[in-house]
Amino acid sequence: MPINPTNSVTGSGKPNPNSVRAEANADNRDVKDAKAESKKAYNAAILAAHEKVSLNSNNDSLSLLYKTALEGINAELEPVMGKNAAKKIYESGVDTSPKATADRIVSFATNFYSRYKELNEGDSTEETLNNFLELIKGGIDKGFKDAVTILQGLQVYEGKVESDADETYKLIEQGLESFRELVLEEAKKQGDSDGETDDQR
């Protein structure tokens, strides 16, 4: 004789909706807990790895700052320009003075302006440029904050490491402002050139 499976609570063959919801919520909590634990483990691994390479060296500290700044830029560009818009790169064995680090970060970030402009047609040059700079500054700020948190955790964010990080950040701001002025100047020249062409017709 075949057995008709029934739900013990409802007495029917259908699952109890409340029971299903409770199980789903429990699963979601498990996923969130697992993610939180994974994040903690990831952060601990970063700290452990950097302890091994001894970030007491100022060069290593600025290399970390450079790496996290690039990752921050990548994270900010992703929603606008797609996944892995900015390739995450970490250069070792290169000049990590504040000026060299700032120059590389500015160069890396501003290389994406032309593509960003293509994806945001219709805005004025100044508006597009301001939006772009705001976007990448957010990424740079996040990268710096992440690097400082790691360096503070290792108790090396002091003295020359701290002053060089501050100097690097100021030089990045100056570099981005120079880039802004250059783009606006080029746009103005282009506008004047177009105006002269129209007048000659």
XYZ file of N, CA and C in Angstrom:
603
model
N 0.850 -1.184 0.000
C 0.000 0.000 0.000
C 0.885 1.232 0.000
N 0.722 2.118 -1.026
C 1.609 3.289 -1.118
C 1.352 4.252 0.027
N 2.447 4.882 0.476
C 2.326 5.848 1.586
C 2.296 7.243 0.994
N 1.324 8.046 1.431
C 1.217 9.436 0.981
C 1.926 10.315 2.000
N 3.101 10.913 1.637
C 3.826 11.714 2.628
C 3.031 12.954 2.985
N 2.941 13.252 4.260
C 2.219 14.451 4.723
C 3.106 15.235 5.641
N 2.876 16.535 5.688
C 3.602 17.397 6.608
C 3.036 17.188 7.992
N 3.891 16.970 8.956
C 3.428 16.650 10.301
C 2.675 17.802 10.944
N 2.941 19.040 10.498
C 2.270 20.190 11.125
C 0.949 20.489 10.439
N 0.952 20.542 9.093
C -0.260 20.933 8.375
C -1.136 19.745 8.039
N -0.557 18.545 8.070
C -1.324 17.350 7.742
C -1.567 17.209 6.258
N -0.881 17.973 5.445
C -1.060 17.894 3.991
C 0.264 17.478 3.368
N 0.257 17.289 2.069
C 1.489 16.922 1.373
C 2.371 18.125 1.097
N 1.901 19.352 1.389
C 2.656 20.571 1.100
C 3.503 20.958 2.313
N 4.698 21.479 2.074
C 5.524 21.912 3.201
C 4.915 23.128 3.874
N 5.155 23.266 5.147
C 4.667 24.409 5.916
C 5.450 25.650 5.503
N 4.765 26.713 4.990
C 5.483 27.924 4.540
C 6.321 28.548 5.645
N 5.799 28.549 6.870
C 6.550 29.138 7.987
C 7.841 28.371 8.233
N 7.756 27.056 8.112
C 8.928 26.217 8.322
C 9.980 26.483 7.242
N 9.510 26.652 5.974
C 10.418 26.923 4.856
C 11.116 28.254 5.058
N 10.322 29.286 5.466
C 10.902 30.614 5.696
C 11.937 30.579 6.809
N 11.639 29.861 7.866
C 12.561 29.765 9.001
C 13.866 29.121 8.568
N 13.742 28.046 7.740
C 14.952 27.385 7.255
C 15.764 28.308 6.350
N 15.070 29.073 5.488
C 15.758 30.008 4.577
C 16.486 31.082 5.376
N 15.807 31.613 6.409
C 16.440 32.640 7.242
C 17.674 32.089 7.946
N 17.548 30.852 8.424
C 18.682 30.212 9.098
C 19.841 30.039 8.124
N 19.524 29.656 6.872
C 20.568 29.498 5.849
C 21.250 30.829 5.565
N 20.425 31.910 5.469
C 20.982 33.243 5.209
C 21.914 33.680 6.332
N 21.491 33.378 7.576
C 22.337 33.739 8.715
C 23.656 32.983 8.662
N 23.566 31.709 8.273
C 24.781 30.897 8.167
C 25.730 31.472 7.118
N 25.155 31.920 5.970
C 25.966 32.497 4.888
C 26.630 33.782 5.364
N 25.835 34.647 6.054
C 26.385 35.913 6.550
C 27.490 35.664 7.570
N 27.250 34.691 8.470
C 28.257 34.361 9.473
C 29.523 33.849 8.804
N 29.340 33.011 7.777
C 30.495 32.457 7.057
C 31.276 33.560 6.367
N 30.537 34.541 5.774
C 31.202 35.664 5.103
C 31.995 36.496 6.108
N 31.379 36.745 7.273
C 32.042 37.543 8.304
C 33.315 36.847 8.776
N 33.216 35.528 8.981
C 34.382 34.760 9.418
C 35.464 34.759 8.342
N 35.017 34.646 7.085
C 35.957 34.647 5.967
C 36.706 35.976 5.888
N 35.963 37.082 6.099
C 36.565 38.420 6.062
C 37.597 38.569 7.177
N 37.236 38.076 8.373
C 38.170 38.142 9.505
C 39.434 37.360 9.203
N 39.245 36.161 8.640
C 40.391 35.309 8.311
C 41.269 35.972 7.252
N 40.612 36.618 6.262
C 41.333 37.307 5.191
C 42.187 38.444 5.764
N 41.567 39.257 6.642
C 42.289 40.375 7.267
C 43.457 39.871 8.109
N 43.213 38.784 8.840
C 44.274 38.212 9.667
C 45.425 37.715 8.787
N 45.070 37.132 7.635
C 46.093 36.621 6.713
C 46.933 37.769 6.155
N 46.265 38.887 5.841
C 46.989 40.061 5.326
C 47.993 40.539 6.368
N 47.504 40.680 7.597
C 48.381 41.157 8.663
C 49.563 40.208 8.870
N 49.269 38.907 8.876
C 50.327 37.917 9.086
C 51.361 37.976 7.964
N 50.860 38.095 6.722
C 51.768 38.131 5.570
C 52.676 39.348 5.634
N 52.100 40.484 5.988
C 52.901 41.702 6.009
C 53.835 41.757 7.206
N 53.478 41.059 8.266
C 54.410 40.957 9.393
C 55.655 40.210 8.943
N 55.454 39.174 8.110
C 56.574 38.356 7.658
C 57.544 39.166 6.801
N 56.999 40.073 5.951
C 57.898 40.833 5.082
C 58.419 42.091 5.762
N 58.038 42.286 7.026
C 58.534 43.398 7.829
C 58.293 44.747 7.193
N 57.135 45.316 7.544
C 56.779 46.621 6.993
C 57.444 47.763 7.751
N 58.419 47.436 8.582
C 59.196 48.495 9.216
C 59.987 49.249 8.147
N 60.214 48.580 7.041
C 60.874 49.244 5.923
C 59.891 50.208 5.287
N 60.285 51.471 5.147
C 59.381 52.474 4.579
C 59.015 52.143 3.145
N 59.956 51.547 2.389
C 59.665 51.167 1.006
C 58.519 50.171 0.950
N 58.550 49.173 1.857
C 57.483 48.177 1.890
C 56.152 48.830 2.241
N 56.181 49.787 3.154
C 54.952 50.458 3.577
C 54.327 51.242 2.428
N 55.143 51.973 1.678
C 54.607 52.741 0.559
C 54.192 51.830 -0.592
N 54.828 50.669 -0.714
C 54.396 49.696 -1.720
C 52.994 49.194 -1.387
N 52.763 48.944 -0.108
C 51.439 48.504 0.335
C 50.408 49.598 0.061
N 50.790 50.837 0.348
C 49.883 51.965 0.114
C 49.546 52.073 -1.376
N 50.547 51.902 -2.213
C 50.359 51.943 -3.671
C 49.393 50.849 -4.110
N 49.613 49.635 -3.616
C 48.780 48.505 -3.997
C 47.322 48.723 -3.585
N 47.106 49.164 -2.351
C 45.728 49.328 -1.877
C 45.042 50.509 -2.564
N 45.803 51.531 -2.943
C 45.216 52.656 -3.687
C 44.713 52.174 -5.045
N 45.508 51.349 -5.727
C 45.089 50.822 -7.034
C 43.855 49.940 -6.888
N 43.824 49.127 -5.826
C 42.662 48.268 -5.605
C 41.421 49.101 -5.302
N 41.609 50.216 -4.583
C 40.490 51.103 -4.297
C 39.946 51.747 -5.559
N 40.841 52.164 -6.449
C 40.426 52.741 -7.735
C 39.655 51.696 -8.537
N 40.171 50.476 -8.553
C 39.510 49.383 -9.277
C 38.084 49.177 -8.777
N 37.918 49.179 -7.456
C 36.595 48.951 -6.862
C 35.621 50.063 -7.238
N 36.102 51.306 -7.301
C 35.227 52.437 -7.647
C 34.850 52.431 -9.123
N 35.783 52.021 -9.976
C 35.522 52.029 -11.425
C 34.636 50.864 -11.868
N 34.637 49.773 -11.108
C 33.936 48.562 -11.532
C 32.459 48.776 -11.862
N 31.667 49.496 -11.016
C 30.246 49.667 -11.350
C 30.025 50.473 -12.629
N 30.975 51.350 -12.960
C 30.815 52.226 -14.131
C 31.401 51.598 -15.386
N 32.541 50.950 -15.248
C 33.274 50.485 -16.425
C 33.388 48.971 -16.523
N 32.764 48.256 -15.609
C 32.790 46.799 -15.681
C 33.853 46.185 -14.798
N 33.723 44.883 -14.607
C 34.618 44.158 -13.709
C 36.051 44.209 -14.217
N 36.964 44.344 -13.266
C 38.405 44.388 -13.567
C 38.755 45.472 -14.578
N 38.043 46.615 -14.487
C 38.348 47.725 -15.388
C 39.796 48.151 -15.197
N 40.209 48.191 -13.974
C 41.596 48.530 -13.683
C 42.293 47.264 -13.220
N 43.297 46.869 -13.936
C 44.017 45.648 -13.562
C 44.742 45.898 -12.249
N 44.523 44.988 -11.307
C 45.187 45.136 -10.015
C 46.651 44.729 -10.183
N 47.542 45.695 -10.001
C 48.960 45.386 -10.157
C 49.721 45.803 -8.907
N 50.728 45.061 -8.640
C 51.566 45.356 -7.484
C 53.004 45.257 -7.935
N 53.636 46.386 -8.054
C 55.008 46.389 -8.539
C 55.975 46.307 -7.359
N 56.927 45.443 -7.459
C 57.942 45.353 -6.420
C 59.292 45.698 -7.038
N 60.175 46.126 -6.186
C 61.505 46.468 -6.676
C 61.528 47.746 -7.483
N 60.575 48.660 -7.250
C 60.552 49.928 -7.968
C 60.680 51.065 -6.966
N 60.934 52.250 -7.477
C 61.078 53.436 -6.642
C 59.783 53.676 -5.860
N 59.868 53.680 -4.546
C 58.675 53.891 -3.723
C 58.782 55.179 -2.909
N 59.498 56.159 -3.447
C 59.515 57.465 -2.792
C 58.115 58.066 -2.918
N 57.764 59.034 -2.058
C 56.434 59.643 -2.161
C 56.109 60.164 -3.561
N 57.079 60.838 -4.203
C 56.805 61.402 -5.529
C 56.577 60.308 -6.570
N 57.429 59.280 -6.566
C 57.289 58.193 -7.544
C 55.979 57.434 -7.322
N 55.642 57.188 -6.059
C 54.396 56.481 -5.740
C 53.191 57.307 -6.182
N 53.218 58.596 -5.872
C 52.109 59.484 -6.254
C 51.979 59.566 -7.770
N 53.112 59.699 -8.464
C 53.083 59.794 -9.933
C 52.457 58.554 -10.554
N 52.820 57.367 -10.036
C 52.283 56.130 -10.593
C 50.778 56.012 -10.327
N 50.336 56.402 -9.128
C 48.905 56.326 -8.804
C 48.109 57.282 -9.691
N 48.605 58.518 -9.852
C 47.919 59.505 -10.691
C 47.877 59.032 -12.145
N 49.011 58.541 -12.631
C 49.079 58.054 -14.010
C 48.116 56.885 -14.227
N 48.116 55.947 -13.292
C 47.239 54.781 -13.377
C 45.774 55.212 -13.424
N 45.392 56.103 -12.524
C 43.994 56.514 -12.409
C 43.528 57.327 -13.611
N 44.337 58.291 -14.031
C 43.904 59.199 -15.098
C 43.883 58.533 -16.468
N 44.567 57.393 -16.613
C 44.533 56.659 -17.881
C 43.124 56.215 -18.253
N 42.215 56.164 -17.277
C 40.857 55.688 -17.528
C 39.899 56.816 -17.919
N 40.398 58.058 -17.953
C 39.492 59.181 -18.209
C 38.848 59.115 -19.591
N 39.634 58.825 -20.627
C 39.072 58.831 -21.990
C 37.959 57.796 -22.127
N 38.168 56.625 -21.530
C 37.133 55.577 -21.577
C 35.901 55.996 -20.774
N 36.142 56.604 -19.622
C 35.034 57.077 -18.789
C 34.218 58.125 -19.553
N 34.923 58.996 -20.267
C 34.256 60.053 -21.036
C 33.387 59.457 -22.133
N 33.877 58.417 -22.790
C 33.097 57.743 -23.839
C 31.794 57.173 -23.279
N 31.863 56.654 -22.064
C 30.692 56.031 -21.448
C 29.723 57.052 -20.855
N 30.126 58.317 -20.814
C 29.285 59.368 -20.225
C 29.109 60.531 -21.189
N 28.801 60.215 -22.437
C 28.593 61.254 -23.448
C 27.381 62.099 -23.090
N 27.432 63.359 -23.462
C 26.294 64.245 -23.200
C 26.587 65.221 -22.077
N 27.448 64.818 -21.137
C 27.832 65.733 -20.066
C 28.842 66.735 -20.621
N 28.912 67.903 -19.974
C 29.943 68.864 -20.365
C 31.296 68.300 -19.940
N 32.360 68.797 -20.554
C 33.703 68.316 -20.213
C 33.983 68.495 -18.736
N 33.631 69.678 -18.211
C 33.921 69.960 -16.800
C 33.139 69.036 -15.874
N 31.870 68.805 -16.204
C 31.036 67.940 -15.368
C 31.550 66.494 -15.407
N 31.875 66.029 -16.612
C 32.405 64.669 -16.762
C 33.706 64.513 -15.985
N 34.573 65.507 -16.128
C 35.875 65.470 -15.461
C 35.715 65.477 -13.942
N 34.842 66.352 -13.439
C 34.620 66.431 -11.991
C 34.076 65.114 -11.445
N 33.128 64.501 -12.178
C 32.556 63.227 -11.741
C 33.612 62.123 -11.725
N 34.455 62.122 -12.759
C 35.517 61.125 -12.850
C 36.507 61.267 -11.698
N 36.935 62.512 -11.448
C 37.912 62.745 -10.385
C 37.328 62.407 -9.011
N 36.054 62.704 -8.827
C 35.404 62.362 -7.561
C 35.385 60.845 -7.360
N 35.138 60.139 -8.455
C 35.089 58.671 -8.408
C 36.440 58.086 -8.017
N 37.488 58.504 -8.712
C 38.792 57.905 -8.426
C 39.363 58.389 -7.095
N 39.008 59.620 -6.692
C 39.456 60.088 -5.372
C 38.861 59.227 -4.274
N 37.605 58.807 -4.476
C 36.969 57.915 -3.509
C 37.734 56.606 -3.391
N 38.168 56.086 -4.531
C 38.946 54.849 -4.534
C 40.301 55.023 -3.879
N 40.952 56.142 -4.172
C 42.263 56.425 -3.580
C 42.133 56.566 -2.061
N 41.104 57.308 -1.631
C 40.888 57.497 -0.187
C 40.673 56.161 0.514
N 39.879 55.288 -0.119
C 39.616 53.977 0.487
C 40.902 53.164 0.559
N 41.688 53.211 -0.517
C 42.957 52.482 -0.530
C 43.894 52.962 0.556
N 43.988 54.287 0.717
C 44.848 54.845 1.758
C 44.363 54.420 3.139
N 43.057 54.484 3.337
C 42.491 54.124 4.643
C 42.799 52.661 4.971
N 42.646 51.775 3.983
C 42.931 50.356 4.187
C 44.408 50.138 4.528
N 45.284 50.844 3.798
C 46.725 50.691 4.037
C 47.090 51.195 5.433
N 46.547 52.350 5.804
C 46.840 52.918 7.119
C 46.366 51.982 8.226
N 45.179 51.386 8.037
C 44.651 50.443 9.044
C 45.612 49.277 9.243
N 46.139 48.735 8.135
C 47.081 47.616 8.231
C 48.380 48.066 8.907
N 48.892 49.223 8.486
C 50.153 49.713 9.052
C 50.014 50.046 10.535
N 48.856 50.604 10.908
C 48.613 50.885 12.323
C 48.516 49.588 13.120
N 47.889 48.571 12.509
C 47.783 47.277 13.173
C 49.151 46.657 13.428
N 50.103 46.965 12.536
C 51.466 46.453 12.694
C 52.336 47.410 13.520
N 51.711 48.510 13.949
C 52.386 49.513 14.782
C 53.621 50.097 14.104
N 53.496 50.336 12.781
C 54.606 50.963 12.048
C 54.182 52.288 11.407
N 52.911 52.674 11.618
C 52.447 53.929 11.010
C 52.817 55.097 11.924
N 54.072 55.476 11.829
C 54.598 56.562 12.652
C 55.874 57.061 12.009
N 56.366 58.182 12.483
C 57.634 58.719 11.988
C 57.667 58.909 10.490
N 58.717 58.385 9.848
C 58.917 58.583 8.409
C 57.832 57.908 7.588
N 57.352 56.747 8.026
C 56.290 56.051 7.287
C 55.058 56.951 7.203
N 54.665 57.530 8.330
C 53.472 58.391 8.354
C 53.691 59.668 7.550
N 54.847 60.309 7.731
C 55.098 61.573 7.012
C 55.198 61.341 5.505
N 55.792 60.209 5.091
C 55.884 59.910 3.657
C 54.511 59.586 3.065
N 53.660 58.913 3.848
C 52.296 58.634 3.380
C 51.524 59.929 3.196
N 51.660 60.852 4.155
C 50.996 62.164 4.057
C 51.496 62.930 2.832
N 52.815 62.892 2.629
C 53.417 63.585 1.481
C 52.918 62.983 0.170
N 52.820 61.648 0.124
C 52.326 60.968 -1.076
C 50.905 61.411 -1.388
N 50.064 61.474 -0.360
C 48.661 61.864 -0.559
C 48.567 63.301 -1.097
N 49.369 64.213 -0.538
C 49.362 65.611 -1.014
C 49.795 65.689 -2.476
N 50.819 64.912 -2.823
C 51.311 64.915 -4.206
C 50.283 64.324 -5.171
N 49.520 63.342 -4.700
C 48.443 62.780 -5.530
C 47.388 63.853 -5.790
N 47.005 64.576 -4.748
C 46.008 65.649 -4.907
C 46.500 66.694 -5.903
N 47.782 67.070 -5.786
C 48.356 68.052 -6.714
C 48.361 67.504 -8.149
N 48.706 66.228 -8.283
C 48.746 65.602 -9.604
C 47.376 65.544 -10.251
N 46.350 65.230 -9.465
C 44.986 65.177 -10.003
C 44.496 66.572 -10.386
N 44.875 67.571 -9.602
C 44.479 68.944 -9.924
C 45.174 69.414 -11.204
N 46.444 69.046 -11.363
C 47.171 69.383 -12.603
C 46.511 68.714 -13.802
N 46.116 67.464 -13.638
C 45.421 66.735 -14.702
C 44.112 67.445 -15.058
N 43.376 67.876 -14.046
C 42.105 68.581 -14.262
C 42.328 69.858 -15.079
N 43.327 70.633 -14.682
C 43.618 71.889 -15.384
C 44.022 71.626 -16.836
N 44.817 70.581 -17.039
C 45.286 70.230 -18.387
C 44.117 69.842 -19.289
N 43.204 69.004 -18.770
C 42.050 68.562 -19.564
C 41.157 69.747 -19.918
N 40.906 70.623 -18.958
C 40.042 71.788 -19.215
C 40.695 72.751 -20.211
N 42.015 72.888 -20.103
C 42.741 73.759 -21.039
C 42.669 73.201 -22.459
N 42.845 71.870 -22.578
C 42.752 71.223 -23.891
C 41.343 71.357 -24.470
N 40.336 71.218 -23.607
C 38.943 71.342 -24.056
C 38.663 72.761 -24.534
N 39.233 73.751 -23.834
C 39.036 75.154 -24.216
C 39.697 75.430 -25.564
N 40.913 74.879 -25.745
C 41.612 75.052 -27.023
C 40.823 74.415 -28.151
N 40.283 73.228 -27.872
C 39.483 72.512 -28.864
C 38.240 73.315 -29.226
N 37.615 73.911 -28.201
C 36.430 74.742 -28.426
C 36.749 75.962 -29.258
N 37.883 76.619 -28.962
C 38.305 77.799 -29.723
C 38.609 77.416 -31.165
N 39.251 76.262 -31.328
C 39.608 75.779 -32.661
C 38.350 75.489 -33.483
N 37.359 74.866 -32.844
C 36.098 74.569 -33.529
C 35.387 75.861 -33.905
N 35.466 76.862 -33.017
C 34.817 78.155 -33.286
C 35.432 78.838 -34.483
N 36.779 78.790 -34.601
C 37.477 79.407 -35.716
C 37.093 78.700 -37.013
N 36.970 77.389 -36.991
C 36.593 76.623 -38.183
C 35.203 77.029 -38.638
N 34.285 77.204 -37.696
C 32.923 77.598 -38.025
C 32.900 78.995 -38.646
N 33.750 79.920 -38.099
C 33.775 81.298 -38.595
C 34.284 81.364 -40.032
N 35.187 80.441 -40.390
C 35.788 80.482 -41.716
C 34.838 79.952 -42.785
N 33.790 79.277 -42.352
C 32.864 78.710 -43.349
C 32.013 79.802 -43.977
